[in-house]
């Protein structure tokens, strides 16, 4: 046990062997603030402070407060300390989150000095923010005239969160979830959009924001969570000195009230905006139940287990019924168990349907649930899902968020909702209880009956597309603003002008950022972490092995050189990847195969990857990867599964293939606006390198168009389905003959047995290949100007210049140039002044490009003008070596961000495979660290000049009309 600080009381501790950590629980004696410390032998330390925030409207007060809190504090009264610290830090994670009933401020870093610096800024920001009215106007919302100082010009709304939520609510799935939550939770905070509805955000006042902070941001209402090898005492010493000692009392905690239970089910019809001519089969139908509280880990696990048994894969009974539903194209993306709210929910439904089928879909779902109550489910399915829960409990993550932060976020609901966060982390005991309970064949039927069929708190929501809704909302906003403007007094008009002028002045002021703590280039580690591998042969297949802390799991990959593919086969590859592991194999049909996957592994996945080849920009590395993971006890079965999938996957289940493409088509629109800037950047670089062309054609706008077109063909023609199946089978046959190698990752206990398992289970895989790699793809290098049109309320802009490959001496300088332009100019011009949610510039090594971008942007041509002005800023006296040094820290921080143990060694393997040797990476690192302002100016002159830039925007019909005379090709997505 760590000795607590005198201001904290020790409550208890609990060791979790399966996670290799000890959870220590403390409480601050004066304020009652809770501290959970996850003590682990991990140098990547994580901090998070969470506040219970319970808004009772959709003005976005919690969300706007999260933004404004980070805009200056008592100790650090500068305009933008959060973004400044990103530039002065070696953090591996920095952010802030607004959830439905909490707001959190987390960071992670491996540098102890950096941790202390960030902690000082975070603690002061959260508990002592300035909450300046101009920051509220910038981050939240404000009136501004179209011509800033001309009160006779059109009145508009501006604000970062206002535009962010316009972008967020452009997503049909976000709209669906918000509409569903509003009906399932009619009286408490979940009824409202904590992020803010664009129609409601302008109703929030600055005083209401200040009051919300006063009522919700007291330490009594907070939970501190830390992870890593810094002792709890050290954390608590800082918590007390930096903030808690200033609070002399304990206030009542804010908690979400329990929902008023409905006595009968509710039926609701709603609409979402879709700016497309064809709205046939675009309706969502979902059915959802309100369950119990998330305090008890047993009840949480039961919910997960029930959801998994019903919905995990195509062999799961309820998912099987949804996939076979004749009234829809695919299960709803909302399907599943939601545990994060105080009272949990279970949702099931379909997408790609029509309003007239709502009752039939509801009947289908209820009838299937009733059948399960009466007939039960196969015990093997229940056992397989328990196996999945155990596997997920054991796996050491950290390839998305830092591992410690993942653990903290998983346990946070228990800490905030009067539950037990430790029990949410340590599920071993709960699993043993479940293992005993599931032996009762009535366990799952009993859960279905008690939680669902006998539960009257049920909502059926049908959400239809409306092609006029977006225009109606735009017009309503314009009419409202026109009405407001018509009633403005001269004094009010002048106040709007004065605020705009004051904000612009504030945005251009140079603050004294030296008051902020920082790390410097001297704190950058000189070396790169390396990982030792071992090499052997299984027959003719080279095997690379890594030993690391996998906590009893083994990871296997077969890496196959992409063979010579026809153009038709190349465009099929993403669908081949999706379908390959979803069809039958080993003599089984697809349902039996899905069940087998779940019983012995953590799933099997396929992907293809094309990477630029160093020193050969017109060539590429190209591979197909088949991957799986399993408990060490299932190594042999997993190895056998990989071989049988590769050699015996069957494409004769044509109805299955047609359904899979239909499901992919139904989901393809959902992620467009969520990754709008990424898609625009991909399109802007499409002609630069073979890799860029491959990515655009398969994962970009062109790939989305192809999936839509192919689905239409398959729905219309049985012959098209047969041709599709033949195309997939042809790719598989070529892969079987191509050169192969393998990657094996496990812990000390699993590595030796895993290798022997390959030798036993790979009789076919270990045979010599019969075809050499002759895959090729071409890029034209022609610049383009394109506007892609979809349903969105905001724009996503990109402009790309051709550059150089990663091994060129200019490459690391270009990486620093991107960070420098973002920090010094683009953040201010595009986000603060322009109102976009984000913007910046980046060097893309794979596309050999330097790319500018904006995200959820209300502007269009003005943003492209700012992209071009960035070079002028760099050449001015405002650009300094200090700003270059900050950019260097940004680039190194991103390069050094650690993943999970298994993720790190996989990354090391693929770096070697793609020619990114240690020498190449060290040369790049030294190039970054040594970058100077003169070099960056030279890079800008060399690469950001001329007429060779490509510009792409993802926009709406209004944006397309604006670009009609700007030499953009207009393309409907």
CSV table of N, CA and C in Angstrom, one decimal, residues 544-660:
chain,number,residue,atom,x,y,z
A,544,UNK,N,8.5,-14.9,-37.9
A,544,UNK,CA,9.1,-14.0,-37.0
A,544,UNK,C,8.4,-14.0,-35.7
A,545,UNK,N,9.1,-14.2,-34.6
A,545,UNK,CA,8.5,-14.4,-33.3
A,545,UNK,C,9.0,-13.3,-32.3
A,546,UNK,N,8.0,-12.8,-31.6
A,546,UNK,CA,8.3,-11.8,-30.5
A,546,UNK,C,7.7,-12.2,-29.2
A,547,UNK,N,8.5,-12.1,-28.2
A,547,UNK,CA,8.0,-12.4,-26.8
A,547,UNK,C,7.7,-11.0,-26.1
A,548,UNK,N,6.5,-10.9,-25.5
A,548,UNK,CA,6.2,-9.7,-24.8
A,548,UNK,C,5.0,-10.0,-23.8
A,549,UNK,N,4.6,-9.1,-23.0
A,549,UNK,CA,3.6,-9.3,-22.0
A,549,UNK,C,2.2,-9.3,-22.6
A,550,UNK,N,1.7,-10.5,-23.0
A,550,UNK,CA,0.4,-10.5,-23.6
A,550,UNK,C,-0.7,-11.1,-22.6
A,551,UNK,N,-0.3,-11.4,-21.4
A,551,UNK,CA,-1.2,-11.8,-20.3
A,551,UNK,C,-2.0,-13.1,-20.8
A,552,UNK,N,-1.2,-14.0,-21.3
A,552,UNK,CA,-1.9,-15.3,-21.7
A,552,UNK,C,-2.6,-15.4,-23.0
A,553,UNK,N,-2.3,-14.4,-23.9
A,553,UNK,CA,-2.9,-14.5,-25.2
A,553,UNK,C,-1.8,-14.7,-26.3
A,554,UNK,N,-2.1,-15.3,-27.4
A,554,UNK,CA,-1.2,-15.4,-28.5
A,554,UNK,C,-1.9,-14.7,-29.7
A,555,UNK,N,-1.0,-14.0,-30.5
A,555,UNK,CA,-1.5,-13.4,-31.7
A,555,UNK,C,-0.8,-14.0,-32.9
A,556,UNK,N,-1.5,-14.3,-33.9
A,556,UNK,CA,-0.9,-14.9,-35.1
A,556,UNK,C,-1.4,-14.1,-36.4
A,557,UNK,N,-0.4,-13.9,-37.3
A,557,UNK,CA,-0.8,-13.3,-38.6
A,557,UNK,C,-0.1,-14.1,-39.7
A,558,UNK,N,-0.8,-14.3,-40.8
A,558,UNK,CA,-0.2,-14.7,-42.0
A,558,UNK,C,-0.1,-13.6,-43.0
A,559,UNK,N,1.1,-13.2,-43.5
A,559,UNK,CA,1.3,-12.1,-44.3
A,559,UNK,C,1.6,-12.6,-45.7
A,560,UNK,N,0.8,-12.3,-46.7
A,560,UNK,CA,0.9,-12.8,-48.1
A,560,UNK,C,1.2,-11.7,-49.0
A,561,UNK,N,2.2,-11.9,-49.9
A,561,UNK,CA,2.4,-10.9,-50.9
A,561,UNK,C,1.2,-10.8,-51.9
A,562,UNK,N,0.7,-9.6,-52.1
A,562,UNK,CA,-0.4,-9.5,-53.1
A,562,UNK,C,0.0,-10.0,-54.4
A,563,UNK,N,-0.7,-10.9,-55.1
A,563,UNK,CA,-0.3,-11.4,-56.4
A,563,UNK,C,-0.8,-10.4,-57.5
A,564,UNK,N,-0.5,-10.7,-58.7
A,564,UNK,CA,-1.0,-9.9,-59.8
A,564,UNK,C,-2.5,-10.0,-59.9
A,565,UNK,N,-3.1,-8.9,-59.7
A,565,UNK,CA,-4.6,-8.8,-59.7
A,565,UNK,C,-5.1,-8.0,-60.9
A,566,UNK,N,-6.2,-8.4,-61.4
A,566,UNK,CA,-6.8,-7.6,-62.5
A,566,UNK,C,-7.4,-6.4,-61.9
A,567,UNK,N,-7.7,-5.4,-62.7
A,567,UNK,CA,-8.3,-4.2,-62.2
A,567,UNK,C,-9.6,-4.5,-61.5
A,568,UNK,N,-10.4,-5.4,-62.0
A,568,UNK,CA,-11.7,-5.8,-61.4
A,568,UNK,C,-11.4,-6.4,-60.0
A,569,UNK,N,-10.3,-7.2,-59.9
A,569,UNK,CA,-10.0,-7.9,-58.6
A,569,UNK,C,-9.5,-6.8,-57.6
A,570,UNK,N,-8.7,-5.9,-58.1
A,570,UNK,CA,-8.2,-4.8,-57.2
A,570,UNK,C,-9.3,-4.1,-56.5
A,571,UNK,N,-10.3,-3.7,-57.3
A,571,UNK,CA,-11.4,-2.9,-56.7
A,571,UNK,C,-12.3,-3.8,-55.7
A,572,UNK,N,-12.2,-5.1,-55.9
A,572,UNK,CA,-12.9,-6.0,-55.0
A,572,UNK,C,-12.3,-6.2,-53.7
A,573,UNK,N,-11.0,-5.9,-53.5
A,573,UNK,CA,-10.2,-6.3,-52.4
A,573,UNK,C,-10.9,-5.9,-51.0
A,574,UNK,N,-11.4,-4.6,-50.9
A,574,UNK,CA,-12.0,-4.3,-49.6
A,574,UNK,C,-13.2,-5.2,-49.2
A,575,UNK,N,-14.0,-5.6,-50.2
A,575,UNK,CA,-15.1,-6.5,-50.0
A,575,UNK,C,-14.6,-7.9,-49.8
A,576,UNK,N,-13.6,-8.3,-50.5
A,576,UNK,CA,-13.0,-9.6,-50.2
A,576,UNK,C,-12.6,-9.7,-48.7
A,577,UNK,N,-11.9,-8.6,-48.3
A,577,UNK,CA,-11.4,-8.6,-46.9
A,577,UNK,C,-12.6,-8.8,-45.9
A,578,UNK,N,-13.7,-8.0,-46.2
A,578,UNK,CA,-14.9,-8.1,-45.3
A,578,UNK,C,-15.6,-9.4,-45.4
A,579,UNK,N,-15.7,-10.0,-46.5
A,579,UNK,CA,-16.4,-11.3,-46.7
A,579,UNK,C,-15.6,-12.5,-46.3
A,580,UNK,N,-14.3,-12.5,-46.5
A,580,UNK,CA,-13.5,-13.7,-46.4
A,580,UNK,C,-13.7,-14.4,-45.1
A,581,UNK,N,-13.8,-13.7,-44.0
A,581,UNK,CA,-13.9,-14.3,-42.7
A,581,UNK,C,-15.4,-14.4,-42.2
A,582,UNK,N,-16.3,-14.1,-43.1
A,582,UNK,CA,-17.7,-14.1,-42.7
A,582,UNK,C,-18.5,-15.2,-43.4
A,583,UNK,N,-17.7,-16.0,-44.2
A,583,UNK,CA,-18.4,-17.1,-45.0
A,583,UNK,C,-18.0,-18.4,-44.3
A,584,UNK,N,-18.5,-19.5,-44.8
A,584,UNK,CA,-18.2,-20.8,-44.3
A,584,UNK,C,-16.8,-21.3,-44.7
A,585,UNK,N,-16.3,-22.2,-43.9
A,585,UNK,CA,-15.0,-22.8,-44.2
A,585,UNK,C,-14.9,-24.1,-43.4
A,586,UNK,N,-13.9,-24.9,-43.8
A,586,UNK,CA,-13.7,-26.2,-43.2
A,586,UNK,C,-14.8,-27.1,-43.3
A,587,UNK,N,-15.6,-27.0,-44.4
A,587,UNK,CA,-16.8,-27.9,-44.6
A,587,UNK,C,-18.0,-27.4,-43.9
A,588,UNK,N,-17.9,-26.3,-43.1
A,588,UNK,CA,-19.1,-25.8,-42.4
A,588,UNK,C,-19.7,-24.7,-43.2
A,589,UNK,N,-21.0,-24.4,-42.9
A,589,UNK,CA,-21.7,-23.2,-43.5
A,589,UNK,C,-21.2,-22.0,-42.7
A,590,UNK,N,-21.7,-20.9,-43.1
A,590,UNK,CA,-21.2,-19.6,-42.4
A,590,UNK,C,-21.7,-19.5,-41.0
A,591,UNK,N,-22.9,-20.0,-40.7
A,591,UNK,CA,-23.4,-20.0,-39.3
A,591,UNK,C,-22.5,-20.8,-38.4
A,592,UNK,N,-22.2,-22.0,-38.8
A,592,UNK,CA,-21.4,-22.9,-38.0
A,592,UNK,C,-20.0,-22.4,-37.8
A,593,UNK,N,-19.5,-21.7,-38.9
A,593,UNK,CA,-18.2,-21.2,-38.9
A,593,UNK,C,-18.1,-20.0,-37.9
A,594,UNK,N,-19.1,-19.2,-37.9
A,594,UNK,CA,-19.1,-18.0,-37.0
A,594,UNK,C,-19.1,-18.5,-35.5
A,595,UNK,N,-19.9,-19.6,-35.2
A,595,UNK,CA,-19.9,-20.1,-33.9
A,595,UNK,C,-18.6,-20.7,-33.5
A,596,UNK,N,-17.9,-21.3,-34.4
A,596,UNK,CA,-16.6,-21.9,-34.2
A,596,UNK,C,-15.5,-20.8,-33.9
A,597,UNK,N,-15.6,-19.7,-34.7
A,597,UNK,CA,-14.7,-18.6,-34.4
A,597,UNK,C,-14.8,-18.1,-33.0
A,598,UNK,N,-16.0,-17.9,-32.5
A,598,UNK,CA,-16.3,-17.4,-31.2
A,598,UNK,C,-15.8,-18.4,-30.1
A,599,UNK,N,-15.9,-19.7,-30.4
A,599,UNK,CA,-15.6,-20.7,-29.4
A,599,UNK,C,-14.1,-20.8,-29.1
A,600,UNK,N,-13.3,-20.6,-30.1
A,600,UNK,CA,-11.9,-20.9,-29.9
A,600,UNK,C,-10.9,-19.7,-30.1
A,601,UNK,N,-11.5,-18.5,-30.5
A,601,UNK,CA,-10.6,-17.4,-30.7
A,601,UNK,C,-11.3,-16.1,-30.4
A,602,UNK,N,-10.5,-15.0,-30.5
A,602,UNK,CA,-11.1,-13.7,-30.3
A,602,UNK,C,-11.5,-13.1,-31.7
A,603,UNK,N,-11.7,-14.0,-32.6
A,603,UNK,CA,-12.1,-13.6,-34.0
A,603,UNK,C,-11.0,-13.7,-34.9
A,604,UNK,N,-11.3,-13.7,-36.2
A,604,UNK,CA,-10.3,-13.7,-37.3
A,604,UNK,C,-10.7,-12.6,-38.2
A,605,UNK,N,-9.6,-11.9,-38.7
A,605,UNK,CA,-9.9,-10.7,-39.5
A,605,UNK,C,-8.9,-10.7,-40.7
A,606,UNK,N,-9.3,-10.1,-41.8
A,606,UNK,CA,-8.5,-10.0,-43.0
A,606,UNK,C,-8.4,-8.5,-43.4
A,607,UNK,N,-7.3,-8.2,-43.9
A,607,UNK,CA,-7.1,-6.8,-44.5
A,607,UNK,C,-6.0,-6.9,-45.5
A,608,UNK,N,-6.0,-5.9,-46.4
A,608,UNK,CA,-4.9,-5.7,-47.4
A,608,UNK,C,-4.3,-4.4,-47.2
A,609,UNK,N,-3.0,-4.2,-47.4
A,609,UNK,CA,-2.3,-3.0,-47.2
A,609,UNK,C,-1.3,-2.8,-48.3
A,610,UNK,N,-1.3,-1.5,-48.8
A,610,UNK,CA,-0.3,-1.1,-49.8
A,610,UNK,C,0.5,0.1,-49.2
A,611,UNK,N,1.9,0.0,-49.2
A,611,UNK,CA,2.7,1.0,-48.6
A,611,UNK,C,3.7,1.4,-49.6
A,612,UNK,N,4.0,2.7,-49.6
A,612,UNK,CA,5.0,3.2,-50.5
A,612,UNK,C,6.4,2.6,-50.3
A,613,UNK,N,7.1,2.4,-51.3
A,613,UNK,CA,8.5,1.8,-51.2
A,613,UNK,C,9.5,2.9,-51.2
A,614,UNK,N,10.3,2.9,-50.2
A,614,UNK,CA,11.4,3.9,-50.1
A,614,UNK,C,12.3,3.8,-51.3
A,615,UNK,N,12.7,5.0,-51.7
A,615,UNK,CA,13.7,5.1,-52.9
A,615,UNK,C,13.1,4.7,-54.2
A,616,UNK,N,11.8,4.4,-54.2
A,616,UNK,CA,11.1,3.9,-55.4
A,616,UNK,C,9.6,4.4,-55.4
A,617,UNK,N,9.4,5.7,-55.5
A,617,UNK,CA,8.1,6.3,-55.3
A,617,UNK,C,7.0,5.7,-56.2
A,618,UNK,N,7.3,5.1,-57.3
A,618,UNK,CA,6.3,4.6,-58.2
A,618,UNK,C,6.1,3.1,-58.0
A,619,UNK,N,6.7,2.6,-56.9
A,619,UNK,CA,6.5,1.2,-56.6
A,619,UNK,C,5.9,1.1,-55.1
A,620,UNK,N,5.5,-0.1,-54.7
A,620,UNK,CA,4.9,-0.2,-53.4
A,620,UNK,C,5.1,-1.6,-52.8
A,621,UNK,N,5.0,-1.7,-51.5
A,621,UNK,CA,4.9,-3.0,-50.8
A,621,UNK,C,3.4,-3.3,-50.8
A,622,UNK,N,3.1,-4.5,-51.0
A,622,UNK,CA,1.6,-4.9,-51.0
A,622,UNK,C,1.4,-6.2,-50.4
A,623,UNK,N,0.5,-6.3,-49.4
A,623,UNK,CA,0.3,-7.5,-48.7
A,623,UNK,C,-1.2,-7.7,-48.3
A,624,UNK,N,-1.5,-9.0,-48.1
A,624,UNK,CA,-2.8,-9.4,-47.5
A,624,UNK,C,-2.4,-10.0,-46.2
A,625,UNK,N,-3.2,-9.7,-45.2
A,625,UNK,CA,-2.9,-10.2,-43.8
A,625,UNK,C,-4.2,-10.9,-43.3
A,626,UNK,N,-4.0,-12.1,-42.8
A,626,UNK,CA,-5.0,-12.9,-42.1
A,626,UNK,C,-4.6,-13.0,-40.6
A,627,UNK,N,-5.4,-12.5,-39.7
A,627,UNK,CA,-5.0,-12.3,-38.3
A,627,UNK,C,-6.0,-12.9,-37.3
A,628,UNK,N,-5.5,-13.4,-36.2
A,628,UNK,CA,-6.3,-13.9,-35.2
A,628,UNK,C,-5.6,-13.8,-33.8
A,629,UNK,N,-6.4,-14.0,-32.7
A,629,UNK,CA,-5.8,-14.0,-31.4
A,629,UNK,C,-6.6,-15.0,-30.6
A,630,UNK,N,-6.0,-15.6,-29.6
A,630,UNK,CA,-6.6,-16.6,-28.8
A,630,UNK,C,-5.9,-16.7,-27.4
A,631,UNK,N,-6.6,-17.3,-26.5
A,631,UNK,CA,-5.9,-17.7,-25.2
A,631,UNK,C,-4.9,-18.7,-25.6
A,632,UNK,N,-3.8,-18.7,-24.8
A,632,UNK,CA,-2.7,-19.7,-25.1
A,632,UNK,C,-3.2,-21.1,-25.2
A,633,UNK,N,-4.2,-21.4,-24.4
A,633,UNK,CA,-4.8,-22.8,-24.4
A,633,UNK,C,-5.4,-23.1,-25.7
A,634,UNK,N,-5.8,-22.1,-26.5
A,634,UNK,CA,-6.4,-22.4,-27.8
A,634,UNK,C,-5.5,-22.1,-29.0
A,635,UNK,N,-4.2,-22.1,-28.8
A,635,UNK,CA,-3.2,-21.8,-29.9
A,635,UNK,C,-3.4,-22.8,-31.1
A,636,UNK,N,-3.4,-24.1,-30.8
A,636,UNK,CA,-3.5,-25.0,-31.9
A,636,UNK,C,-4.8,-24.8,-32.7
A,637,UNK,N,-5.9,-24.7,-32.0
A,637,UNK,CA,-7.1,-24.5,-32.7
A,637,UNK,C,-7.1,-23.2,-33.6
A,638,UNK,N,-6.5,-22.1,-33.1
A,638,UNK,CA,-6.4,-20.9,-33.8
A,638,UNK,C,-5.6,-21.1,-35.1
A,639,UNK,N,-4.4,-21.8,-34.9
A,639,UNK,CA,-3.6,-22.0,-36.1
A,639,UNK,C,-4.3,-22.8,-37.2
A,640,UNK,N,-5.0,-23.8,-36.7
A,640,UNK,CA,-5.8,-24.5,-37.7
A,640,UNK,C,-6.9,-23.7,-38.4
A,641,UNK,N,-7.5,-22.8,-37.6
A,641,UNK,CA,-8.5,-21.9,-38.1
A,641,UNK,C,-8.0,-21.0,-39.2
A,642,UNK,N,-6.8,-20.5,-39.0
A,642,UNK,CA,-6.1,-19.6,-40.0
A,642,UNK,C,-5.9,-20.4,-41.3
A,643,UNK,N,-5.3,-21.6,-41.2
A,643,UNK,CA,-5.1,-22.4,-42.4
A,643,UNK,C,-6.4,-22.7,-43.1
A,644,UNK,N,-7.4,-23.2,-42.4
A,644,UNK,CA,-8.6,-23.7,-43.1
A,644,UNK,C,-9.3,-22.5,-43.7
A,645,UNK,N,-9.3,-21.3,-43.0
A,645,UNK,CA,-9.9,-20.1,-43.6
A,645,UNK,C,-9.3,-19.8,-45.0
A,646,UNK,N,-7.9,-19.8,-45.0
A,646,UNK,CA,-7.3,-19.4,-46.2
A,646,UNK,C,-7.5,-20.4,-47.4
A,647,UNK,N,-7.6,-21.7,-47.1
A,647,UNK,CA,-7.6,-22.7,-48.1
A,647,UNK,C,-9.0,-23.2,-48.4
A,648,UNK,N,-10.0,-23.0,-47.4
A,648,UNK,CA,-11.3,-23.7,-47.6
A,648,UNK,C,-12.4,-22.7,-47.5
A,649,UNK,N,-12.2,-21.4,-47.4
A,649,UNK,CA,-13.3,-20.4,-47.4
A,649,UNK,C,-14.1,-20.6,-48.6
A,650,UNK,N,-15.4,-20.6,-48.4
A,650,UNK,CA,-16.3,-21.0,-49.5
A,650,UNK,C,-17.1,-19.7,-49.9
A,651,UNK,N,-17.2,-19.5,-51.2
A,651,UNK,CA,-18.0,-18.4,-51.8
A,651,UNK,C,-19.2,-18.9,-52.6
A,652,UNK,N,-19.7,-20.1,-52.2
A,652,UNK,CA,-20.9,-20.6,-52.9
A,652,UNK,C,-22.1,-20.2,-52.2
A,653,UNK,N,-22.0,-19.6,-51.0
A,653,UNK,CA,-23.2,-19.2,-50.2
A,653,UNK,C,-23.6,-17.8,-50.7
A,654,UNK,N,-24.1,-17.7,-51.9
A,654,UNK,CA,-24.3,-16.5,-52.6
A,654,UNK,C,-25.4,-15.6,-51.9
A,655,UNK,N,-26.3,-16.2,-51.2
A,655,UNK,CA,-27.3,-15.3,-50.4
A,655,UNK,C,-26.6,-14.6,-49.3
A,656,UNK,N,-25.6,-15.3,-48.7
A,656,UNK,CA,-24.8,-14.7,-47.6
A,656,UNK,C,-24.0,-13.6,-48.2
A,657,UNK,N,-23.3,-13.7,-49.3
A,657,UNK,CA,-22.5,-12.7,-49.9
A,657,UNK,C,-23.4,-11.5,-50.2
A,658,UNK,N,-24.5,-11.7,-50.8
A,658,UNK,CA,-25.4,-10.6,-51.1
A,658,UNK,C,-25.8,-9.8,-49.9
A,659,UNK,N,-26.1,-10.6,-48.8
A,659,UNK,CA,-26.5,-9.9,-47.5
A,659,UNK,C,-25.3,-9.1,-46.9
A,660,UNK,N,-24.1,-9.7,-47.0
A,660,UNK,CA,-22.9,-9.0,-46.5
A,660,UNK,C,-22.7,-7.6,-47.2
